[in-house]
Coordinates of C-alpha atoms in Angstrom, one line a residue:
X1 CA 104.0 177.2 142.0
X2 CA 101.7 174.0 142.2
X3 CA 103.3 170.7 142.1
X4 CA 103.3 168.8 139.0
X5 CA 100.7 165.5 140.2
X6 CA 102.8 162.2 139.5
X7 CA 100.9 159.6 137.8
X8 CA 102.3 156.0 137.8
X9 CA 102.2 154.0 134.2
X10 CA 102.1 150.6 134.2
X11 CA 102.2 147.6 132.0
X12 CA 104.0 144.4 132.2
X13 CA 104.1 143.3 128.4
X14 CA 105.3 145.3 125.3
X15 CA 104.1 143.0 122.6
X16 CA 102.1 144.6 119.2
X17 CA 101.5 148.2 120.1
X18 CA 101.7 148.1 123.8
X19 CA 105.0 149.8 123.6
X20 CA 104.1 152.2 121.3
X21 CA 100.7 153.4 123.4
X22 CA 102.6 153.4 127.0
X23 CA 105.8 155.7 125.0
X24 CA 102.8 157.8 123.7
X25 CA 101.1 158.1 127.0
X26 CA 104.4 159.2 129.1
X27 CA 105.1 161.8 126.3
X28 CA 101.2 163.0 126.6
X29 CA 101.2 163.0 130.5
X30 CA 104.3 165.1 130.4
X31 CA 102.7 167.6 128.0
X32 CA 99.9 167.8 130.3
X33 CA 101.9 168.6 133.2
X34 CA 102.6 165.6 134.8
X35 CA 105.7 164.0 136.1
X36 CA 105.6 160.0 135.3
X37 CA 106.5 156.9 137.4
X38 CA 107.1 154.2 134.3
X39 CA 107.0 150.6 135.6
X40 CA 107.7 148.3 132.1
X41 CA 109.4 145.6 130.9
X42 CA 112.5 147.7 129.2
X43 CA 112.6 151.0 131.2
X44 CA 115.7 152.2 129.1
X45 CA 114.2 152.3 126.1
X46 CA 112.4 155.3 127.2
X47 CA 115.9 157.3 127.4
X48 CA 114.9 158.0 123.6
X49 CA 112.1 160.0 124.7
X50 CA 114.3 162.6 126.2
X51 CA 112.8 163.7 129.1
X52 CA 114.5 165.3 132.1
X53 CA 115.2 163.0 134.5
X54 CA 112.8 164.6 137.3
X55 CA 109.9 163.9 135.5
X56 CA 110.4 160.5 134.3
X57 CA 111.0 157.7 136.9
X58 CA 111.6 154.3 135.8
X59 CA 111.3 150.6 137.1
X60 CA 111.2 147.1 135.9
X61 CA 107.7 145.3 135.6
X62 CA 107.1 141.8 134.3
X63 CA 104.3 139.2 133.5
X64 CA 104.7 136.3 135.7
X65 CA 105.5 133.1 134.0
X66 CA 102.2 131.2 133.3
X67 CA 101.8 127.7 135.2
X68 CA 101.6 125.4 132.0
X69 CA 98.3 123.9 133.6
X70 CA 97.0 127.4 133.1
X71 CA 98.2 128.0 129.4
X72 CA 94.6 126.8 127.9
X73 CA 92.6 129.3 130.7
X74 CA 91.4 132.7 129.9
X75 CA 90.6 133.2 133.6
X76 CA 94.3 132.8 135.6
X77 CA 93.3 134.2 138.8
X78 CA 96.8 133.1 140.3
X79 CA 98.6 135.6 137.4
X80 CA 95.9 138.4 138.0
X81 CA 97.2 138.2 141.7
X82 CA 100.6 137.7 141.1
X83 CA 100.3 140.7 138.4
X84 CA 98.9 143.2 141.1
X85 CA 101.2 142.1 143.7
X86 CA 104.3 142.6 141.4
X87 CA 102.6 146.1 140.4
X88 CA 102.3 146.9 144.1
X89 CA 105.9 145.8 144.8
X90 CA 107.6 147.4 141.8
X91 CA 105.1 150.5 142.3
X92 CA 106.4 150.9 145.9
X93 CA 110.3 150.5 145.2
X94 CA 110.0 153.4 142.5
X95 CA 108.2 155.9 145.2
X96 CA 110.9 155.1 148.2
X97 CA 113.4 156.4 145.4
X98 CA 111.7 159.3 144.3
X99 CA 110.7 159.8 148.1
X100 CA 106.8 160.3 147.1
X101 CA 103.9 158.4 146.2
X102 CA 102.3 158.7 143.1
X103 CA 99.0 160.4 143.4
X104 CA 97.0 157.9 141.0
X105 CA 98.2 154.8 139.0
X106 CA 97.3 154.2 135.2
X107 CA 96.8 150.6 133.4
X108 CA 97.6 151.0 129.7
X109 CA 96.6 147.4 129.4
X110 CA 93.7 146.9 132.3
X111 CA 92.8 143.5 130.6
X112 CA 96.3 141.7 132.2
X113 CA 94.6 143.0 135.9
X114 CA 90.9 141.4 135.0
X115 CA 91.5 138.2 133.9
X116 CA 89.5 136.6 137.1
X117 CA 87.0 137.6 139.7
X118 CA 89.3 137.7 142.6
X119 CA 88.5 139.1 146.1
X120 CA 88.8 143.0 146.0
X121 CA 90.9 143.0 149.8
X122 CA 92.8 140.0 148.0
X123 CA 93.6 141.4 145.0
X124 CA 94.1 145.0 145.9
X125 CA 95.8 145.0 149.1
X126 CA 99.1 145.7 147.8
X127 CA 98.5 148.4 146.3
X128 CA 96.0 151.4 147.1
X129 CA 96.6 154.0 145.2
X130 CA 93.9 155.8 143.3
X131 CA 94.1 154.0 139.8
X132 CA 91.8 153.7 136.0
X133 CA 92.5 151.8 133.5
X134 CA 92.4 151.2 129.5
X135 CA 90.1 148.2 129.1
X136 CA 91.2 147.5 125.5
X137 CA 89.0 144.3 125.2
X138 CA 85.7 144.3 127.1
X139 CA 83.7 142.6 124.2
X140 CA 82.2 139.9 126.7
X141 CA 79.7 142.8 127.9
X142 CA 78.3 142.9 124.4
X143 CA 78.4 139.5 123.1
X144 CA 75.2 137.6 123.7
X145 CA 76.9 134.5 123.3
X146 CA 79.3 135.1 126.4
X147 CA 76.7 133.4 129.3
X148 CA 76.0 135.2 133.0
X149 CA 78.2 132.8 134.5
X150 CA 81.1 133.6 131.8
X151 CA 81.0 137.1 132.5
X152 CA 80.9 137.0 136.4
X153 CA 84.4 134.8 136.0
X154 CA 85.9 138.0 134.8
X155 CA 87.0 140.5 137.1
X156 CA 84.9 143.5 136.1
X157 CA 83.9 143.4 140.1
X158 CA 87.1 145.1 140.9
X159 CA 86.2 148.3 139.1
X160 CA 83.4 148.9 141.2
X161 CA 86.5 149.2 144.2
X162 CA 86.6 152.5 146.1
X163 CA 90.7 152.9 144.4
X164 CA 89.0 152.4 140.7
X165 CA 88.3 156.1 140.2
X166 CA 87.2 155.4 136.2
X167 CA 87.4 152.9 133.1
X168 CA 88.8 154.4 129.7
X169 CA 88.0 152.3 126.6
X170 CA 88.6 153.0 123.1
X171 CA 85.4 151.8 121.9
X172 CA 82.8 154.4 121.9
X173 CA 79.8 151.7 121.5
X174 CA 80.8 150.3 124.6
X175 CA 80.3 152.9 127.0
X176 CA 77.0 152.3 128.1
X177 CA 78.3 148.8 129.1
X178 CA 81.1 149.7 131.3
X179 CA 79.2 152.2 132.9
X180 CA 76.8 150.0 133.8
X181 CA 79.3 147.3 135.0
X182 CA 81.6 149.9 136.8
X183 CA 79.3 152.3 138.1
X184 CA 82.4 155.3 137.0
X185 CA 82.9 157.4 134.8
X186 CA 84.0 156.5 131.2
X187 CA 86.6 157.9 129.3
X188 CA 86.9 157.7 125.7
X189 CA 90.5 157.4 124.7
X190 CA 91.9 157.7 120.7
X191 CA 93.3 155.1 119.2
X192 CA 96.7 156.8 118.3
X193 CA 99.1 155.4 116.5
X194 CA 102.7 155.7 115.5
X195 CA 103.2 158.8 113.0
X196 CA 106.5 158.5 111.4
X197 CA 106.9 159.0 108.2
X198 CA 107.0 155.7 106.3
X199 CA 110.1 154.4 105.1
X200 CA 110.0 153.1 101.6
X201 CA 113.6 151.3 101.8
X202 CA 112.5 149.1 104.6
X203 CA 113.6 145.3 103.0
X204 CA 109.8 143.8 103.2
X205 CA 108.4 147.4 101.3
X206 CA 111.0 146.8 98.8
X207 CA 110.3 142.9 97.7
X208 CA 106.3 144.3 98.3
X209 CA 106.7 146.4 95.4
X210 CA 109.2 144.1 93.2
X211 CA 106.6 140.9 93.6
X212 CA 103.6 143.4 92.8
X213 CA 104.9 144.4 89.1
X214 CA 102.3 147.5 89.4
X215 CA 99.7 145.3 90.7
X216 CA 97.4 146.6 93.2
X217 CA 98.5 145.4 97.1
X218 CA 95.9 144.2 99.7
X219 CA 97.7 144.1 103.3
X220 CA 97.5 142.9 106.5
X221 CA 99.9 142.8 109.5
X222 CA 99.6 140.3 112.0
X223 CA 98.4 136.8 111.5
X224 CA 96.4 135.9 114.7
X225 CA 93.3 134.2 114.1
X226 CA 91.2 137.2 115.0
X227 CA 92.9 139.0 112.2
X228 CA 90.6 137.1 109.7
X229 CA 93.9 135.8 108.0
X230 CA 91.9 132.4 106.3
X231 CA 89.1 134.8 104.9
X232 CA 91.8 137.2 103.3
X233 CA 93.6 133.8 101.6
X234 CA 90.0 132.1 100.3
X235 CA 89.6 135.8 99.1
X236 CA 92.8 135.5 97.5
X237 CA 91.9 132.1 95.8
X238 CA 88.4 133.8 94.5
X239 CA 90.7 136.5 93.2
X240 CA 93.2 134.3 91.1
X241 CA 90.8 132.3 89.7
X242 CA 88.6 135.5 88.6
X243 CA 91.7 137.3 87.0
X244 CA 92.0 139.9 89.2
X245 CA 95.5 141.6 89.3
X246 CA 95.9 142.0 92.6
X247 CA 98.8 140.8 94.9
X248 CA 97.7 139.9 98.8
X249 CA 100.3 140.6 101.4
X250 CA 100.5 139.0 104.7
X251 CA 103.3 140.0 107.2
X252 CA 104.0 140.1 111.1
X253 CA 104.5 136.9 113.1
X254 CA 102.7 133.9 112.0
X255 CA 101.4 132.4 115.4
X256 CA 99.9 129.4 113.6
X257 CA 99.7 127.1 116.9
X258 CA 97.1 129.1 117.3
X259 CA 94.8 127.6 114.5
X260 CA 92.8 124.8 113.9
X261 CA 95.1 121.7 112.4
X262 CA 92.4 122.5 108.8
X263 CA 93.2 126.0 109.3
X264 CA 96.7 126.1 109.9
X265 CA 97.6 123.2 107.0
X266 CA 95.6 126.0 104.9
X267 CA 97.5 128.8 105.5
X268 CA 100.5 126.1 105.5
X269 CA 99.7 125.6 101.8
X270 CA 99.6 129.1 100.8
X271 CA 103.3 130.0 102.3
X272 CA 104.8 126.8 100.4
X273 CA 102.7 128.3 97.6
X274 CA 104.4 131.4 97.6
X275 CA 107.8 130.7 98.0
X276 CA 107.2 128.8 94.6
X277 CA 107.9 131.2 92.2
X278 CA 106.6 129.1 89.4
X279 CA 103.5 128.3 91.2
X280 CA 102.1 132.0 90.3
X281 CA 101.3 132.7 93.5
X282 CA 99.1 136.0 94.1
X283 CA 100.0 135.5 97.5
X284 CA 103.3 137.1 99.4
X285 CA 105.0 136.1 102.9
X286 CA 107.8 137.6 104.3
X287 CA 110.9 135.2 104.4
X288 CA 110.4 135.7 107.9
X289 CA 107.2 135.8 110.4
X290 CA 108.9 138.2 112.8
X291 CA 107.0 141.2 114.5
X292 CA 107.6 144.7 112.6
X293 CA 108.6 147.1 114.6
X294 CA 106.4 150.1 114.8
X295 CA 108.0 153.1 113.2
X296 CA 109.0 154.0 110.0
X297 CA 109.6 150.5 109.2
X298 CA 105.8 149.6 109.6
X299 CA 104.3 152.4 108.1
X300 CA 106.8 152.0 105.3
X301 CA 105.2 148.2 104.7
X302 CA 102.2 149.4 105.5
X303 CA 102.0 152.6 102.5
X304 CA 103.0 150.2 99.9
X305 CA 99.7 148.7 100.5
X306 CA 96.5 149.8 98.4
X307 CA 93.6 148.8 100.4
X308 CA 94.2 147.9 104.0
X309 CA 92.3 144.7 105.5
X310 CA 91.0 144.7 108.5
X311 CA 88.2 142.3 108.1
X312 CA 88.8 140.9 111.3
X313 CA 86.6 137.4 113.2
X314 CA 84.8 137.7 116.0
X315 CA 86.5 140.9 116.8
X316 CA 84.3 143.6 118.2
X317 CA 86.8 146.4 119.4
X318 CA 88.5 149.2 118.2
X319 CA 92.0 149.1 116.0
X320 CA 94.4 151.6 115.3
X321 CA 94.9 150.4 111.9
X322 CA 91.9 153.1 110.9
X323 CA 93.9 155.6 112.3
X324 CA 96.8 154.8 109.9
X325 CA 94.4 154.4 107.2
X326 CA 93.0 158.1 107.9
X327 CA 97.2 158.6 108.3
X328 CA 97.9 157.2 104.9
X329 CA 94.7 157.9 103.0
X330 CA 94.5 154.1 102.5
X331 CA 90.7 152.6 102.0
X332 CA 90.1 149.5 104.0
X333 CA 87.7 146.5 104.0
X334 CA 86.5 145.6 107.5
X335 CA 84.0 143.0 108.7
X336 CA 80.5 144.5 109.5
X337 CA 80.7 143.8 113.5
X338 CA 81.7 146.4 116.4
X339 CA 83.7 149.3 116.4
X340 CA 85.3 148.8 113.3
X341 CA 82.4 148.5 110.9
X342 CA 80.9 151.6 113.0
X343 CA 83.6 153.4 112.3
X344 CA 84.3 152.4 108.6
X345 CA 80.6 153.5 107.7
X346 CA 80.8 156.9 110.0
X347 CA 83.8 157.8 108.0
X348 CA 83.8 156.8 105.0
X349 CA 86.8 155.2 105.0
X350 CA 85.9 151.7 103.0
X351 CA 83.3 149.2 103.0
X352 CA 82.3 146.2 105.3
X353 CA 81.6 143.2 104.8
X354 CA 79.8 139.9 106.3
X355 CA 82.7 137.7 108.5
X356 CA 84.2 134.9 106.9
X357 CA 82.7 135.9 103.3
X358 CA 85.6 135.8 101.1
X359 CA 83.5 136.7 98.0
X360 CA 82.2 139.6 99.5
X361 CA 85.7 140.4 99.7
X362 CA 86.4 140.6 96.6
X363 CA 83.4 142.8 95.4
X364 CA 84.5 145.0 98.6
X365 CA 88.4 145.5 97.4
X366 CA 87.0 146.1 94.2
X367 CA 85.1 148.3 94.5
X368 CA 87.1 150.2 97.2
X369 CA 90.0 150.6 94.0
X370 CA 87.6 152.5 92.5
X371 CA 86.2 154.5 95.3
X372 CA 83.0 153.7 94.9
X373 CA 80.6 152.5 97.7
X374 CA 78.0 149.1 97.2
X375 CA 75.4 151.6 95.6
X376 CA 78.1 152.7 93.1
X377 CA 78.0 156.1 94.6
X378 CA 81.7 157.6 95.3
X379 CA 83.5 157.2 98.4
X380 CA 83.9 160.5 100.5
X381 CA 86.7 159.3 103.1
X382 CA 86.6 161.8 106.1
X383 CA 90.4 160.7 106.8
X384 CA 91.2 164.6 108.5
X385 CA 88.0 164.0 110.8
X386 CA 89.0 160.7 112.1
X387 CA 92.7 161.3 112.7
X388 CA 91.6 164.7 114.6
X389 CA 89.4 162.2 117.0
X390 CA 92.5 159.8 117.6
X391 CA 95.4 162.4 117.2
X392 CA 98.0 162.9 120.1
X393 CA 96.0 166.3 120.8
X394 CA 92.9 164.0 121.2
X395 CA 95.0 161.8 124.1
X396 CA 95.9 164.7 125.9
X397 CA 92.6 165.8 126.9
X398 CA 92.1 162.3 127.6
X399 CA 95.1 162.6 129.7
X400 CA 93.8 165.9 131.5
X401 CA 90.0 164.0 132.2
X402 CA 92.5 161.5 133.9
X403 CA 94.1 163.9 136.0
X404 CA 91.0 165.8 136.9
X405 CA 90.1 162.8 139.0
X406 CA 93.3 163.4 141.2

């Protein structure tokens, strides 16, 4: 009997759906036929997965603490080092245990491990075992406003190493890019996403539905700036003052640090706003700007919505919130940029519009209500043919293209 190859997983951060793609990516390596070395953050919160403890070994990985000189730079090279060291270290302890090395190392996040051009015998000397990665973000190879010098700071050099055996990406557009910039092969990977049935008594579903009164619901998760969070609230203003009866719903965590002081007093106004009942706000905000878990709990916030926005700014890459759309059955309105407005227009899953254009918006959600399309012809989602491309089935023949590579 042939040995089962054991493939290292690591990522140092579990914040939005990081822990929901590295749980989904030890369940699909085991289905493939692969035992797992798990390096993460909270190692025990894979005993819910239930696999057999020779199969799944676990270990603690962390993100270094950022110097607070550093906090402003999108290029840390002493945090890129420190992050591959720690991985080599933590990677190590895990195989002396087991009493075998891993035959090839996966990134879930490869982002954390580019953040600066560092020296190859620098950064990788810690660790040399074979290795690809799951460059989530690699806009800056399409995005003419990103200069030569911009995009030599990042350390796409590394995956031209002799250890890098391939890049996976989630953005189809992109892989003519990274194969020119890696010189390996690229692997498309789904965007999957957590499938649990949605729970409808989750407290945030529940006040969705009470403040909506039968209104229609336009929803968003997650306030980051890219998220397009001040387009979806000038949309909302257009809305009120036209008549429209819908209710717009903004939930997750608020981060609004992140924002201009004019953008953040905006969005400032429209939470006071809210909590006014008498103010007739058509506007709701959890009580609370904490993270929903992924789960039932988000997908039950997530089906009380009737169009889903993802009309995200300068955001070029892919997002999982089309697969629960083609989950749900839920139309969305994007922005007309990247993967996502490719993908909305392939599959007939909503309509685009221009970033930052709040009436457009409206005329998009409108129209999306009634399932028609901007030349009033009716919508035809393919939401079976885009969940079969980002389906847990789809992942593990990702995962076996991985493996092949051994």
């Amino acid at each position: 009997m042939l040995k089962r190859p054991l493939i290292a997983l690591a990522d140092p951060l579990w914040i939005g759906h990081r822990e929901t793609y590295f749980r989904e990516f030890v369940l699909s390596l085991n289905r493939v036929g692969a035992d797992v070395i798990a390096l993460c953050p909270e190692p025990r919160k894979l005993d819910s997965l239930g696999l057999e403890s020779s199969r799944l070994h676990t270990g603690v990985l962390t993100e270094p603490s950022r110097l607070p000189l550093l906090n402003r730079l999108h290029q840390d090279p002493i945090n890129t080092h420190l992050r591959w060291r720690r991985l080599g270290d933590a990677l190590l302890q895990v195989e002396q245990q087991v009493g075998r090395h891993a035959d090839f190392l996966f990134l879930p996040w490869l982002d954390s491990y580019l953040r600066a051009s560092m020296p190859e015998k620098l950064t990788l000397a810690p660790m040399q075992t074979p290795w690809a990665g799951l460059y989530f973000r690699p806009n800056h190879l399409m995005d003419e406003r990103i200069s030569f010098l911009q995009a030599a700071a990042k350390g796409d050099a590394l995956l031209r190493s002799q250890t890098c055996r391939a890049v996976a990406t989630l953005d189809e557009t992109l892989r003519p890019a990274l194969e020119q910039v890696s010189h390996k092969p690229v692997i498309l990977f789904p965007d999957i996403t957590d499938e649990s049935a949605p729970d409808p008594n989750t407290p945030f579903a529940k006040q969705i539905r009470e403040k909506a009164a039968g209104r229609q619901v336009i929803g968003l998760i997650g306030m980051e700036p890219r998220k397009g969070v001040v387009t979806m609230l000038r949309a909302a203003d257009i809305a009120r003052d036209q008549g429209q009866p819908w209710l717009f719903v903004l939930a997750g965590t608020a981060c609004l640090p992140m924002y201009p002081e004019a953008e953040r007093r905006f969005i400032e106004e429209h939470i006071t706003r809210s909590q006014d009942d008498a103010a007739g706000s058509n506007v709701l905000f959890p009580h609370e700007f904490n993270p929903i878990p992924d789960g039932p709990a988000f997908n039950g916030v997530m089906d009380s919505f009737d169009v889903l926005f993802v009309a995200y700014h300068d955001f070029l890459g892919s997002s999982n919130v089309l697969t629960k759309s083609s989950i749900l059955k839920k139309p969305v309105v994007s922005t007309d940029l990247g993967c996502i407005a490719h993908r909305t227009k392939a599959y007939d899953l909503g309509l685009s519009i221009p970033q930052g254009d709040a009436v457009a918006c409206c005329s998009a959600i409108e129209r999306v209500l009634k399932g028609v399309d901007w030349d009033d012809q009716t919508l035809h989602p393919r939401h079976a043919d885009y969940h079969a491309g980002h389906s847990r089935a789809a992942l593990d023949d990702s995962m076996k293209q991985l493996i092949a590579l051994i």
